[in-house]
mmCIF file of C-alpha atoms in Angstrom:
data_model
loop_
_atom_site.group_PDB
_atom_site.id
_atom_site.type_symbol
_atom_site.label_atom_id
_atom_site.label_comp_id
_atom_site.label_asym_id
_atom_site.label_seq_id
_atom_site.Cartn_x
_atom_site.Cartn_y
_atom_site.Cartn_z
ATOM 1 C CA MET A 24 103.958 105.148 116.851
ATOM 2 C CA LYS A 25 103.230 105.466 112.897
ATOM 3 C CA GLU A 26 99.848 107.029 112.602
ATOM 4 C CA ASN A 27 100.598 110.533 111.065
ATOM 5 C CA LEU A 28 102.552 111.810 108.361
ATOM 6 C CA VAL A 29 103.036 114.948 106.692
ATOM 7 C CA ILE A 30 104.388 115.061 103.563
ATOM 8 C CA ILE A 31 105.552 118.382 102.335
ATOM 9 C CA PRO A 32 107.062 118.627 98.489
ATOM 10 C CA THR A 33 109.449 120.899 98.176
ATOM 11 C CA TYR A 34 111.327 123.244 95.196
ATOM 12 C CA ASN A 35 113.335 125.688 96.379
ATOM 13 C CA GLU A 36 111.882 126.346 99.526
ATOM 14 C CA LYS A 37 114.696 127.396 101.773
ATOM 15 C CA GLU A 38 113.696 130.180 103.217
ATOM 16 C CA ASN A 39 110.402 128.578 104.956
ATOM 17 C CA VAL A 40 111.301 124.401 105.152
ATOM 18 C CA GLU A 41 112.871 124.954 108.205
ATOM 19 C CA SER A 42 110.269 126.976 110.184
ATOM 20 C CA ILE A 43 107.750 125.192 108.513
ATOM 21 C CA ILE A 44 109.549 121.704 109.673
ATOM 22 C CA ARG A 45 109.980 123.192 113.691
ATOM 23 C CA ALA A 46 106.267 123.845 113.681
ATOM 24 C CA VAL A 47 104.618 120.458 112.812
ATOM 25 C CA LEU A 48 107.373 118.717 115.192
ATOM 26 C CA LYS A 49 106.066 120.950 117.796
ATOM 27 C CA LEU A 50 102.270 120.119 118.003
ATOM 28 C CA ALA A 51 100.957 118.115 120.484
ATOM 29 C CA ASP A 52 99.818 115.464 118.708
ATOM 30 C CA PRO A 53 102.597 113.274 117.204
ATOM 31 C CA PHE A 54 102.837 114.010 113.430
ATOM 32 C CA HIS A 55 105.964 112.887 111.113
ATOM 33 C CA ILE A 56 107.222 114.708 108.229
ATOM 34 C CA LEU A 57 108.434 113.203 104.440
ATOM 35 C CA ILE A 58 110.215 115.857 102.732
ATOM 36 C CA VAL A 59 109.325 115.052 98.991
ATOM 37 C CA ASP A 60 112.420 117.198 97.537
ATOM 38 C CA ASP A 61 112.562 118.202 93.763
ATOM 39 C CA GLY A 62 116.625 118.378 93.544
ATOM 40 C CA SER A 63 116.264 121.801 94.850
ATOM 41 C CA PRO A 64 119.085 123.925 93.588
ATOM 42 C CA ASP A 65 119.025 126.481 96.549
ATOM 43 C CA GLY A 66 120.186 123.544 99.058
ATOM 44 C CA THR A 67 116.832 123.164 100.680
ATOM 45 C CA GLY A 68 117.736 118.730 100.586
ATOM 46 C CA GLN A 69 120.852 119.612 102.755
ATOM 47 C CA ILE A 70 118.316 121.520 105.141
ATOM 48 C CA VAL A 71 116.316 118.754 105.804
ATOM 49 C CA LYS A 72 119.245 116.543 106.119
ATOM 50 C CA ASN A 73 120.626 118.629 108.317
ATOM 51 C CA LEU A 74 117.465 118.634 110.538
ATOM 52 C CA GLN A 75 117.227 115.443 110.479
ATOM 53 C CA ASN A 76 119.611 114.708 113.219
ATOM 54 C CA GLU A 77 117.628 116.714 115.367
ATOM 55 C CA PHE A 78 114.447 115.020 114.424
ATOM 56 C CA THR A 79 115.649 111.119 114.711
ATOM 57 C CA ASP A 80 112.662 108.769 113.002
ATOM 58 C CA LYS A 81 110.198 111.828 112.781
ATOM 59 C CA LEU A 82 111.485 114.110 109.658
ATOM 60 C CA HIS A 83 112.490 111.961 106.276
ATOM 61 C CA LEU A 84 113.386 112.821 102.776
ATOM 62 C CA LEU A 85 113.264 111.828 99.564
ATOM 63 C CA GLU A 86 114.960 113.268 96.839
ATOM 64 C CA ARG A 87 114.541 113.137 93.271
ATOM 65 C CA SER A 88 116.678 114.298 90.721
ATOM 66 C CA GLY A 89 114.747 117.087 89.121
ATOM 67 C CA LYS A 90 111.418 119.346 88.817
ATOM 68 C CA LEU A 91 109.177 116.389 88.552
ATOM 69 C CA GLY A 92 105.695 117.962 89.495
ATOM 70 C CA LEU A 93 103.601 118.147 92.770
ATOM 71 C CA GLY A 94 101.257 115.168 92.319
ATOM 72 C CA THR A 95 103.989 113.393 91.112
ATOM 73 C CA ALA A 96 105.445 113.960 94.877
ATOM 74 C CA TYR A 97 102.934 112.997 96.135
ATOM 75 C CA ILE A 98 102.093 110.028 94.869
ATOM 76 C CA THR A 99 105.423 109.189 95.324
ATOM 77 C CA GLY A 100 104.998 110.363 99.346
ATOM 78 C CA PHE A 101 101.566 107.986 99.118
ATOM 79 C CA LYS A 102 103.088 105.062 98.189
ATOM 80 C CA TRP A 103 106.146 105.278 100.936
ATOM 81 C CA ALA A 104 103.693 106.152 103.315
ATOM 82 C CA LEU A 105 101.762 102.807 102.866
ATOM 83 C CA GLU A 106 104.610 100.923 102.612
ATOM 84 C CA GLU A 107 105.725 101.913 106.025
ATOM 85 C CA GLY A 108 102.086 101.589 107.625
ATOM 86 C CA TYR A 109 101.125 105.190 108.640
ATOM 87 C CA LYS A 110 97.181 105.632 109.469
ATOM 88 C CA TYR A 111 96.804 109.503 108.026
ATOM 89 C CA ILE A 112 98.139 111.076 106.020
ATOM 90 C CA PHE A 113 98.411 114.971 104.611
ATOM 91 C CA GLU A 114 99.376 117.104 102.154
ATOM 92 C CA MET A 115 100.775 119.939 103.092
ATOM 93 C CA ASP A 116 102.205 123.275 101.178
ATOM 94 C CA ALA A 117 105.976 124.193 102.531
ATOM 95 C CA ASP A 118 104.899 127.781 102.448
ATOM 96 C CA PHE A 119 102.585 128.516 105.377
ATOM 97 C CA SER A 120 99.995 128.817 103.047
ATOM 98 C CA HIS A 121 98.771 125.919 105.265
ATOM 99 C CA ASP A 122 98.689 127.143 109.502
ATOM 100 C CA PRO A 123 100.518 123.842 110.909
ATOM 101 C CA LYS A 124 98.234 124.022 113.909
ATOM 102 C CA ASP A 125 95.239 123.119 111.378
ATOM 103 C CA LEU A 126 96.294 119.655 110.683
ATOM 104 C CA VAL A 127 95.274 118.860 114.262
ATOM 105 C CA ARG A 128 92.064 119.765 113.143
ATOM 106 C CA LEU A 129 91.936 117.453 109.991
ATOM 107 C CA TYR A 130 93.659 114.668 112.088
ATOM 108 C CA HIS A 131 90.568 114.559 114.670
ATOM 109 C CA THR A 132 87.928 115.037 111.773
ATOM 110 C CA CYS A 133 89.223 111.727 110.497
ATOM 111 C CA LYS A 134 90.453 109.675 113.982
ATOM 112 C CA ILE A 135 87.551 110.903 116.300
ATOM 113 C CA GLU A 136 84.578 111.675 113.923
ATOM 114 C CA GLY A 137 85.558 108.828 111.196
ATOM 115 C CA LEU A 138 86.167 110.463 108.284
ATOM 116 C CA ASP A 139 88.139 109.402 105.388
ATOM 117 C CA VAL A 140 89.538 112.738 103.959
ATOM 118 C CA ALA A 141 89.029 115.686 105.847
ATOM 119 C CA ILE A 142 89.957 118.801 103.027
ATOM 120 C CA GLY A 143 91.143 122.019 104.918
ATOM 121 C CA SER A 144 88.376 124.217 102.830
ATOM 122 C CA ARG A 145 88.746 127.625 101.584
ATOM 123 C CA TYR A 146 85.291 128.255 100.298
ATOM 124 C CA ILE A 147 83.512 126.065 102.812
ATOM 125 C CA THR A 148 82.148 129.258 104.861
ATOM 126 C CA GLY A 149 83.393 131.821 102.280
ATOM 127 C CA VAL A 150 86.164 133.496 100.915
ATOM 128 C CA ASN A 151 88.883 132.568 103.524
ATOM 129 C CA VAL A 152 92.402 133.861 101.574
ATOM 130 C CA VAL A 153 94.651 136.101 102.622
ATOM 131 C CA ASN A 154 96.875 138.315 100.849
ATOM 132 C CA TRP A 155 95.889 137.138 97.202
ATOM 133 C CA PRO A 156 94.696 139.451 93.796
ATOM 134 C CA MET A 157 91.045 139.244 93.251
ATOM 135 C CA GLY A 158 92.117 138.308 89.913
ATOM 136 C CA ARG A 159 93.609 134.776 91.325
ATOM 137 C CA VAL A 160 90.648 134.875 94.465
ATOM 138 C CA LEU A 161 87.652 135.018 91.612
ATOM 139 C CA MET A 162 89.914 132.760 89.678
ATOM 140 C CA SER A 163 90.492 129.984 92.024
ATOM 141 C CA TYR A 164 87.126 129.748 93.013
ATOM 142 C CA PHE A 165 85.413 129.797 90.162
ATOM 143 C CA ALA A 166 87.230 126.898 88.991
ATOM 144 C CA GLY A 167 85.493 124.783 91.962
ATOM 145 C CA VAL A 168 82.463 126.217 90.418
ATOM 146 C CA TYR A 169 83.538 124.795 87.211
ATOM 147 C CA VAL A 170 84.752 121.475 89.113
ATOM 148 C CA ARG A 171 81.610 120.968 91.193
ATOM 149 C CA LEU A 172 79.181 121.682 87.899
ATOM 150 C CA ILE A 173 81.498 119.125 85.396
ATOM 151 C CA THR A 174 81.825 116.469 88.120
ATOM 152 C CA ARG A 175 78.564 116.874 90.064
ATOM 153 C CA MET A 176 80.813 116.455 93.335
ATOM 154 C CA PRO A 177 80.057 118.570 96.327
ATOM 155 C CA ILE A 178 82.955 120.220 97.218
ATOM 156 C CA MET A 179 83.565 124.192 97.439
ATOM 157 C CA ASP A 180 87.194 123.528 97.473
ATOM 158 C CA PRO A 181 88.608 121.223 94.742
ATOM 159 C CA THR A 182 91.499 122.240 93.982
ATOM 160 C CA GLY A 183 92.573 122.698 97.622
ATOM 161 C CA GLY A 184 95.888 121.095 99.051
ATOM 162 C CA PHE A 185 95.951 120.899 102.079
ATOM 163 C CA ILE A 186 94.603 117.236 103.003
ATOM 164 C CA CYS A 187 94.297 114.537 105.154
ATOM 165 C CA TYR A 188 93.459 111.134 103.535
ATOM 166 C CA THR A 189 93.453 107.646 105.604
ATOM 167 C CA LYS A 190 95.228 104.698 104.406
ATOM 168 C CA GLU A 191 92.485 102.706 103.486
ATOM 169 C CA VAL A 192 91.607 105.752 100.665
ATOM 170 C CA LEU A 193 95.103 105.493 99.611
ATOM 171 C CA GLN A 194 94.843 101.949 99.194
ATOM 172 C CA THR A 195 92.035 101.600 97.262
ATOM 173 C CA ILE A 196 92.489 104.513 94.503
ATOM 174 C CA ASN A 197 95.106 103.273 92.045
ATOM 175 C CA LEU A 198 97.160 105.737 92.196
ATOM 176 C CA ASP A 199 99.773 104.468 89.666
ATOM 177 C CA LYS A 200 96.743 105.932 87.040
ATOM 178 C CA ILE A 201 96.742 109.102 88.756
ATOM 179 C CA THR A 202 97.654 111.363 85.964
ATOM 180 C CA PHE A 203 97.750 115.033 86.018
ATOM 181 C CA VAL A 204 101.031 117.271 88.013
ATOM 182 C CA GLY A 205 98.829 120.550 88.916
ATOM 183 C CA TYR A 206 95.094 121.835 90.123
ATOM 184 C CA ALA A 207 94.247 118.833 88.244
ATOM 185 C CA PHE A 208 96.140 116.325 90.660
ATOM 186 C CA GLN A 209 94.462 117.681 93.529
ATOM 187 C CA ILE A 210 90.544 117.529 91.561
ATOM 188 C CA GLU A 211 91.513 113.933 90.455
ATOM 189 C CA MET A 212 92.487 112.358 94.117
ATOM 190 C CA LYS A 213 88.758 113.866 94.930
ATOM 191 C CA PHE A 214 87.502 112.708 92.638
ATOM 192 C CA ASN A 215 88.383 109.221 92.734
ATOM 193 C CA ALA A 216 88.028 108.923 96.380
ATOM 194 C CA TYR A 217 83.904 110.371 95.706
ATOM 195 C CA LEU A 218 83.463 107.741 93.082
ATOM 196 C CA HIS A 219 84.246 105.516 95.513
ATOM 197 C CA LYS A 220 82.399 106.248 98.035
ATOM 198 C CA PHE A 221 84.689 107.229 100.612
ATOM 199 C CA ASN A 222 83.523 110.141 103.363
ATOM 200 C CA ILE A 223 84.344 113.304 102.769
ATOM 201 C CA LYS A 224 84.385 116.818 104.934
ATOM 202 C CA GLU A 225 85.628 120.248 104.283
ATOM 203 C CA ILE A 226 86.748 121.790 107.693
ATOM 204 C CA PRO A 227 87.155 125.755 107.226
ATOM 205 C CA ILE A 228 90.929 126.983 106.785
ATOM 206 C CA ILE A 229 92.097 130.558 106.493
ATOM 207 C CA PHE A 230 94.543 130.288 103.652
ATOM 208 C CA THR A 231 97.466 132.796 104.122
ATOM 209 C CA ASP A 232 99.047 133.258 100.935
ATOM 210 C CA ARG A 233 103.326 132.988 101.322
ATOM 211 C CA THR A 234 105.782 135.876 101.811
ATOM 212 C CA LYS A 235 108.890 134.048 101.860
ATOM 213 C CA GLY A 236 110.056 132.067 98.333
ATOM 214 C CA THR A 237 108.813 132.079 94.877
ATOM 215 C CA SER A 238 105.389 130.549 93.754
ATOM 216 C CA LYS A 239 105.075 127.347 91.691
ATOM 217 C CA MET A 240 102.154 128.510 89.984
ATOM 218 C CA SER A 241 101.883 128.774 86.268
ATOM 219 C CA SER A 242 99.052 129.042 83.067
ATOM 220 C CA GLY A 243 99.909 125.621 82.120
ATOM 221 C CA ILE A 244 98.527 124.523 85.836
ATOM 222 C CA PHE A 245 95.514 126.189 85.540
ATOM 223 C CA LYS A 246 95.229 125.136 81.909
ATOM 224 C CA GLU A 247 95.525 121.462 82.761
ATOM 225 C CA ALA A 248 92.855 121.875 85.249
ATOM 226 C CA ILE A 249 89.756 123.257 82.819
ATOM 227 C CA PHE A 250 90.830 120.214 80.301
ATOM 228 C CA GLY A 251 91.691 117.838 82.736
ATOM 229 C CA VAL A 252 88.361 117.771 84.243
ATOM 230 C CA VAL A 253 86.403 117.153 81.235
ATOM 231 C CA MET A 254 88.727 114.053 80.761
ATOM 232 C CA MET A 255 88.134 112.800 84.161
ATOM 233 C CA LYS A 256 84.168 112.886 83.546
ATOM 234 C CA VAL A 257 84.752 110.838 80.825
ATOM 235 C CA TRP A 258 86.954 108.040 81.910
ATOM 236 C CA SER A 259 84.784 108.299 85.359
ATOM 237 C CA LEU A 260 82.106 106.651 83.181
ATOM 238 C CA PHE A 261 83.863 103.982 81.429
ATOM 239 C CA ARG A 262 85.320 102.627 84.781
ATOM 240 C CA LYS A 263 83.849 100.679 87.841
ATOM 241 C CA PHE A 264 84.497 102.399 91.636
ATOM 242 C CA ASN A 265 83.781 99.490 94.061
ATOM 243 C CA PRO A 266 82.332 101.112 97.263
ATOM 244 C CA ALA A 267 84.754 102.051 99.833
ATOM 245 C CA PRO A 268 86.386 99.292 102.494
ATOM 246 C CA LYS A 269 85.205 99.596 105.837
ATOM 247 C CA SER A 270 88.125 99.428 108.425
#
C-alpha cells in the first residue's frame, strides 16, 4: 500500500543514512522512504543501494548529479511521490535532528484528525531545541517572529523542515513556481499552503542537533530567508490563491 512516503535529502550522510533508514522502516505504521542524494562523494548513495536489497519496495533512491539545494531536492521528491500515488508525503532530515518516532504523530494528525499539513514545531510550546548554541537558537526563533510579522502567517516554526503534507496540498501548490532552496523554501511551501487556506497544525517536537556528519547551514541560507520573505509577501499580493480543494 502506497500511503506514507518520507523524503530524506542527503549530501555526505554516510554516518547517518543507514541508521535513519532502519529507524523509520521499523516503525509500527507503514512508511516508505525516498532518499534524494545529490551525488554525495562519501558514498551515501551506495549505502542506500545496498540497503535496497534488504528493503525491497520500501526504500527508493533518486541520485542527482551534484549539490543542487534542499528545495530542489524536495520538489523532485514531491513530484516523484505524486506520480507514484502516495497520500501523505513527509519532509525529514537525515541526521536524527528529527526523531523518527514523531513521524507517527505527524501522520495521525493528517490521517486521523484530518489536517492538510502537520508541522513538527520547535517553538509551539516554548523553545524545544537541544545542543544548539544560544546564538543559533535566537537567530532561528526570531526568524520565525520576522516571518510572522511580514507574512501574517500564524505559524510559530515557519522555517522548520519536519512536515507532513497531504497529496492534495502538493497537487494544489504550483511546485514549478517554488523558487527558494534553503530556509526560505520551507517558508515558501508553508506560505503557499496557508494562502490556499489549507488546514495547518503544529505538533510540538524536540529538535536535537546532529551528533554525526557536518551541518549544511550557511550564512547564504539565512540571507535568502531574510530577503525571500519580503519577496514572497510582494508576489502574494499579485496572485490569486483558490481555496483548498476538499477530498
